[in-house]
Short mmCIF file of C-alpha atoms in Angstrom, two decimals:
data_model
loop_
_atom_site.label_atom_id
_atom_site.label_comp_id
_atom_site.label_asym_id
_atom_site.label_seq_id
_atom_site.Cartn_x
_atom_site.Cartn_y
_atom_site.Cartn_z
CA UNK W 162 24.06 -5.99 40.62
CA UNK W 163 27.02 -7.82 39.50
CA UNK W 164 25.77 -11.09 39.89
CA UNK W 165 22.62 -10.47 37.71
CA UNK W 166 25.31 -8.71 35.30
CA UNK W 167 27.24 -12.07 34.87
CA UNK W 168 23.71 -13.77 34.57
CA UNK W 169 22.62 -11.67 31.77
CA UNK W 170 25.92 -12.05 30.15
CA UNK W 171 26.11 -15.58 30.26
CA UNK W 172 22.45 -15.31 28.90
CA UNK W 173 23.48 -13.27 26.11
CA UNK W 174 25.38 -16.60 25.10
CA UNK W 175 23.17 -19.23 25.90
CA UNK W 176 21.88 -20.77 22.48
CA UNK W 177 18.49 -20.96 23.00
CA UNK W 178 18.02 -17.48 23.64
CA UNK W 179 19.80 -16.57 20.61
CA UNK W 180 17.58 -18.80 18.56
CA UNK W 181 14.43 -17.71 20.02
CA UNK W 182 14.91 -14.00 20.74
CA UNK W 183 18.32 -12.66 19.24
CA UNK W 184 18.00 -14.12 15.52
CA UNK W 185 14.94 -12.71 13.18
CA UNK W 186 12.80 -15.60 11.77
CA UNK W 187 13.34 -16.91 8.16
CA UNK W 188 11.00 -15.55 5.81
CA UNK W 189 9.43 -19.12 5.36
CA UNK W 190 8.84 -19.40 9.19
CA UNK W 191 7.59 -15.55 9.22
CA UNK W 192 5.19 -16.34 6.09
CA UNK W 193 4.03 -19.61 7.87
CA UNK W 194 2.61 -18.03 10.87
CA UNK W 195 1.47 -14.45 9.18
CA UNK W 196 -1.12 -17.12 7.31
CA UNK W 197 -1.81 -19.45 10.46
CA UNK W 198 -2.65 -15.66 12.30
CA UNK W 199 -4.40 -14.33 9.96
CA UNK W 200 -6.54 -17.21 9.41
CA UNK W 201 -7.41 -17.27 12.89
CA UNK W 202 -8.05 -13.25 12.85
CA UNK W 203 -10.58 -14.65 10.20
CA UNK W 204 -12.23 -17.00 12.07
CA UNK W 205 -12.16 -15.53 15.85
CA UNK W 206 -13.23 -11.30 14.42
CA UNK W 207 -15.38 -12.40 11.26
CA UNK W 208 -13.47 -9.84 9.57
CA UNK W 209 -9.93 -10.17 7.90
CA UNK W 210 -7.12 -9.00 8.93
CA UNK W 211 -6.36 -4.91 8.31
CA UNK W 212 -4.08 -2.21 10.10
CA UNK W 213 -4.44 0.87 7.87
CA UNK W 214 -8.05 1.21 8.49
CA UNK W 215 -8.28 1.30 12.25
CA UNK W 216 -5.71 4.82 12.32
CA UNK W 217 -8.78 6.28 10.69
CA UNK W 218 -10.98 5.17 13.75
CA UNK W 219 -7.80 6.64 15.84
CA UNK W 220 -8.12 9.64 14.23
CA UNK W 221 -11.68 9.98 14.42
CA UNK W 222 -11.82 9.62 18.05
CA UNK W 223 -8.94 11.89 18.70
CA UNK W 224 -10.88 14.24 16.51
CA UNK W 225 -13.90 13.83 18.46
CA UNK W 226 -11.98 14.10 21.77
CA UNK W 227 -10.89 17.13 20.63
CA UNK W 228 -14.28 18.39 20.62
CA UNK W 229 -15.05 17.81 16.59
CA UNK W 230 -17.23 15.77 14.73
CA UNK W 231 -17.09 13.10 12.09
CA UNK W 232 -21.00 12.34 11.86
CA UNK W 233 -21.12 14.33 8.22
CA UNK W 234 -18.11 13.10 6.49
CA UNK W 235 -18.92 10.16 3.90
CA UNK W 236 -15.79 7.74 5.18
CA UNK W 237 -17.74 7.44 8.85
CA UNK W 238 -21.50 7.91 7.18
CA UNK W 239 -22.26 4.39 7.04
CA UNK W 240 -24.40 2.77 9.84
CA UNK W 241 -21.76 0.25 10.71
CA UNK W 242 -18.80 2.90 10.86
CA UNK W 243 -20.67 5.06 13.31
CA UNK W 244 -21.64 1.70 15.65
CA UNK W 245 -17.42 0.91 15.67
CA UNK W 246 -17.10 5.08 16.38
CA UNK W 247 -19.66 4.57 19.44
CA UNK W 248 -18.48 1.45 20.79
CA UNK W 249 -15.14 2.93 21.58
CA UNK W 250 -11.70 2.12 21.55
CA UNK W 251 -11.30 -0.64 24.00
CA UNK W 252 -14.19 -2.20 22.34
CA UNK W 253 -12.48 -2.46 19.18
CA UNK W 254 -10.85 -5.36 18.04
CA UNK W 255 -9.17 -3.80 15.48
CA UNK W 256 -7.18 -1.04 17.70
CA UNK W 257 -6.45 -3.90 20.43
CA UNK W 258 -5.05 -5.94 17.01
CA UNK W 259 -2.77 -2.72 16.54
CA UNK W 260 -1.69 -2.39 20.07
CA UNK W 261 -0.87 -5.83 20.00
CA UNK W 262 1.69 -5.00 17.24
CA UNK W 263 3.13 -2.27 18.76
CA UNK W 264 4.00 -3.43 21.96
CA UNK W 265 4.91 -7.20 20.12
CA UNK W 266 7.61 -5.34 18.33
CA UNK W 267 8.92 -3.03 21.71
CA UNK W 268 8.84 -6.52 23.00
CA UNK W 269 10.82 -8.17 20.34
CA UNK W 270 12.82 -5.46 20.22
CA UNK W 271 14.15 -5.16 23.87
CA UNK W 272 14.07 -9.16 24.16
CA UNK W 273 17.08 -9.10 21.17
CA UNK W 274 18.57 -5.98 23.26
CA UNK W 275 18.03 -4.11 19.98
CA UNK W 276 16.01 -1.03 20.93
CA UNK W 277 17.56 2.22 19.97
CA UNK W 278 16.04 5.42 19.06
CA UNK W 279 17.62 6.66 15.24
CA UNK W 280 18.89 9.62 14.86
CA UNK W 281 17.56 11.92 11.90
CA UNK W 282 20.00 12.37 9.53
CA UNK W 283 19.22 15.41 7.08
CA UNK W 284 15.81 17.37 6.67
CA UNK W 285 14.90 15.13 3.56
CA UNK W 286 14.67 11.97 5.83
CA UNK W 287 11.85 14.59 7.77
CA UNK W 288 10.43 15.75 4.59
CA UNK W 289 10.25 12.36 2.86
CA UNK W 290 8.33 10.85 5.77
CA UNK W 291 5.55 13.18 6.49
CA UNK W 292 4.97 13.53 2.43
CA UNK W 293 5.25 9.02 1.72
CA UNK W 294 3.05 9.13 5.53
CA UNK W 295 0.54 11.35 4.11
CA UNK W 296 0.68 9.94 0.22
CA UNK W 297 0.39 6.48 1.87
CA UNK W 298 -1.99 6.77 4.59
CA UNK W 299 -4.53 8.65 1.97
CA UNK W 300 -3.88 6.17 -0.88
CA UNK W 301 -4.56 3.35 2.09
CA UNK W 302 -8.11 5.07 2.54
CA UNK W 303 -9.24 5.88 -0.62
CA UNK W 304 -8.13 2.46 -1.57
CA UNK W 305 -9.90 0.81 0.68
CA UNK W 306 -6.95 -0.77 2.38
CA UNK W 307 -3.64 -0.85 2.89
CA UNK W 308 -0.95 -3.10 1.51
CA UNK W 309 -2.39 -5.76 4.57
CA UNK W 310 -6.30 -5.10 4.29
CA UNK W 311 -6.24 -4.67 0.39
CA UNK W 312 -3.46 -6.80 -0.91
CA UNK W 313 -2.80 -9.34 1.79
CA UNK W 314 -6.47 -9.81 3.28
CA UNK W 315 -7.83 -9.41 -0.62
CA UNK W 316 -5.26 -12.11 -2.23
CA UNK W 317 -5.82 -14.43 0.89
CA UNK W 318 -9.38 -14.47 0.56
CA UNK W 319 -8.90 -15.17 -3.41
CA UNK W 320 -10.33 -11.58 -4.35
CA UNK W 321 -9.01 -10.23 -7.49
CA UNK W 322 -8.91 -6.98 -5.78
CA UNK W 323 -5.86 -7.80 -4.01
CA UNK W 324 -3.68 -8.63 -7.13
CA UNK W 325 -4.85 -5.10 -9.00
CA UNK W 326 -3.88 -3.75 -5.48
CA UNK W 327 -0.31 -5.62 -6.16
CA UNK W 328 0.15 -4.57 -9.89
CA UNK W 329 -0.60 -1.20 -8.80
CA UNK W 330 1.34 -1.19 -5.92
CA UNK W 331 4.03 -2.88 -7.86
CA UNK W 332 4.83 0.60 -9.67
CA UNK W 333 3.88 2.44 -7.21
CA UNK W 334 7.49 0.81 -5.11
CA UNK W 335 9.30 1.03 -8.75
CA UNK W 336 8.26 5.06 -8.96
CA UNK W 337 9.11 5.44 -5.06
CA UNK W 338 12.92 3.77 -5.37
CA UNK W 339 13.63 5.62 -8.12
CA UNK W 340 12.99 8.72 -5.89
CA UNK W 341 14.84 6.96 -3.45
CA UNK W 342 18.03 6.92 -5.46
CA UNK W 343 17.62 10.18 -6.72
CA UNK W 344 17.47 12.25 -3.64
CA UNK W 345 19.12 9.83 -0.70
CA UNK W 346 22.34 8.75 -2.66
CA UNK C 294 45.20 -2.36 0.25
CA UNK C 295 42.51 0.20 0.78
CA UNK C 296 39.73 0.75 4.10
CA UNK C 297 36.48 2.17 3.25
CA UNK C 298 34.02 2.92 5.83
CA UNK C 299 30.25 4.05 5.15
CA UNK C 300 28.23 5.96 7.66
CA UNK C 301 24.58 4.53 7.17
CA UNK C 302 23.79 4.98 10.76
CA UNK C 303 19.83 6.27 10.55
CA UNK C 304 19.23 4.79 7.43
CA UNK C 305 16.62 2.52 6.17
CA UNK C 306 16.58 -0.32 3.68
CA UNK C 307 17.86 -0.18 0.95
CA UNK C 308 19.74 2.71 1.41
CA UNK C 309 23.09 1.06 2.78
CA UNK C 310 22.71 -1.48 0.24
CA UNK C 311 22.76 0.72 -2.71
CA UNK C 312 25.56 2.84 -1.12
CA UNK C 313 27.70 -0.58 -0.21
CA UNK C 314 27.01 -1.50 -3.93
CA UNK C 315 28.41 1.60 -5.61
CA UNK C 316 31.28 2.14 -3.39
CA UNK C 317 32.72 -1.52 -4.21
CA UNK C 318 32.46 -0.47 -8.23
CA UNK C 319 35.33 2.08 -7.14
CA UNK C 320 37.25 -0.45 -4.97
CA UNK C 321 40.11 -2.43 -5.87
CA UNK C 322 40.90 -6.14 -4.83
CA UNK C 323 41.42 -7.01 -1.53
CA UNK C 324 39.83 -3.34 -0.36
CA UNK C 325 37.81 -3.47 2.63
CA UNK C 326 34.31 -1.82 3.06
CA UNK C 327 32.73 -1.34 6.47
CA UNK C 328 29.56 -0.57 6.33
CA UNK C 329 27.80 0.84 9.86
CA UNK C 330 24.23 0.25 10.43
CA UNK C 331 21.23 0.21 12.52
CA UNK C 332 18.60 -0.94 10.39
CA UNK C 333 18.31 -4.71 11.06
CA UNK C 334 17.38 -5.39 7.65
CA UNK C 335 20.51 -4.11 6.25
CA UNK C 336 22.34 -6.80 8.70
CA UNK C 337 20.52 -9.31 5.96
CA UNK C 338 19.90 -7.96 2.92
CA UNK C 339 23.64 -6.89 2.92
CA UNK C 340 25.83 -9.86 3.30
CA UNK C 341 23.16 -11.68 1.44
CA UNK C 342 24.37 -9.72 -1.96
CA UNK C 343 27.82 -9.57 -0.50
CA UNK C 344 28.17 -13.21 -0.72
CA UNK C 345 26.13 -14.14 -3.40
CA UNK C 346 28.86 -11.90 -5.54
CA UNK C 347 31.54 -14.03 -4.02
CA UNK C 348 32.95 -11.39 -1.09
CA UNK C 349 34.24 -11.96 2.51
CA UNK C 350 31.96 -11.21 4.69
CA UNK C 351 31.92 -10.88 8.62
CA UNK C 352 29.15 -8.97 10.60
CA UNK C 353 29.82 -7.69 13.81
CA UNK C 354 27.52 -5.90 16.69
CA UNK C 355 29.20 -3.16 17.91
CA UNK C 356 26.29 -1.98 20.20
CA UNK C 357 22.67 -2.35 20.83
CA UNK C 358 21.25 -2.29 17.30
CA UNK C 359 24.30 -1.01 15.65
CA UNK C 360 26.09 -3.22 13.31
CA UNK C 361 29.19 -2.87 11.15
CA UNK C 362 29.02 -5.07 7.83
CA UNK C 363 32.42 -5.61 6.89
CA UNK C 364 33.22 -6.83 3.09
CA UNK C 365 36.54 -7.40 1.34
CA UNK C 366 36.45 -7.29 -2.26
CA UNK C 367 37.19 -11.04 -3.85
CA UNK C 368 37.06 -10.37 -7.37
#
């Protein structure tokens, strides 16, 4: 135990693994391959790249595990969206996208020796995320997308969506910070 | 010469950077702030202002994803 101790200390200083694991990327390098994945998401899925969207899906199937049904409601109506539904979740390129994401970042995370679960501060941290979760997470839907499937996705594939997305998003973040300093200063 | 520490443990960006912000307006030169955090985007977005205003600046990681963000006032 000690020995791999000393090793894992001495690790903890080795420059290489700072530089690869311990320091975050420079927001060039980070931009650089976002665009070099996404392209590829492009080119390997047919479809660009989205994250809001497949929660629904989640949903849905959780919903239908549960014993409900999502055949009636207009978001799933469409021929294509009940194919994805039926196909299932491992089938889904989408979800497997997500979970890549996830455990990328748990990854990351414990590579850097950075996990740590946060404590919750006050109620209004509790309060503040299930209302922004639920304000954001509808607005994603009936929007079509999300700040990666709208905006990102719609700007990278020179749609003129994606930069009304980004003006309206735009006040959207100055509205939401100045709620931000009102009630969390 | 005056310490000033702010608790920002559990809170996200930019929350410890507006705090940081207004508590130097009150502080005198040569004060010290120490700002503790475990958001790791505070750990950049904070000594990034810090410095661009002309402020010492040293980070240190105190444990697994907890960082204090220590500033002395320059000017």
């Amino acid at each position: 135990m000690d020995g791999l101790k000393a090793v894992l200390n001495k690790l903890r200083d080795n420059e290489v693994y700072k530089q690869w694991f311990k320091n975050p990327l420079t927001y060039v390098m980070g931009a650089v391959l976002l665009s070099i994945l996404q392209i590829a998401t492009l080119a390997v899925t047919g479809n660009p790249w989205g994250v809001s969207g497949v929660f629904a899906n989640w949903g849905a199937w959780i919903f239908e595990a549960l014993g409900g049904s999502v055949d009636k409601w207009y978001y799933f109506s469409s021929a294509g969206a009940q194919n994805t539904l039926q196909q299932g979740f491992l089938n889904h390129t989408g979800s497997m996208r997500n979970l890549g994401i996830i455990v990328g970042a748990l990854f990351a995370t414990l590579m850097a020796s950075q996990f740590k679960i946060k404590k919750i501060k006050n109620k209004k941290q509790i309060i503040a995320a299930i209302f922004g979760g639920l304000l954001m997470g509808y607005g994603a839907r009936i929007g079509f997308g999300c700040n990666i499937g709208a905006l990102y996705s719609g700007i990278s594939s020179l749609s003129l969506s994606g930069w009304i997305f980004g003006l309206a998003m735009f006040f959207g973040a100055m509205v939401g910070s100045k709620l931000l300093v009102k009630f969390f200063m | 010469m005056k310490e000033v520490v702010i608790d920002s443990l559990g809170e996200a960006c930019p929350i410890p950077l507006v705090k940081a912000q207004n508590a130097m307006k009150e502080m005198e030169i040569g004060d010290v702030l120490i700002v503790q955090i475990d958001h790791s985007c505070a750990m950049k977005n904070l000594p990034e202002w810090a410095r661009k205003e002309g402020h010492n600046v040293e980070i240190e990681e105190v444990d697994d994803a907890e960082w204090e963000v220590i500033i002395e006032k320059a000017k």
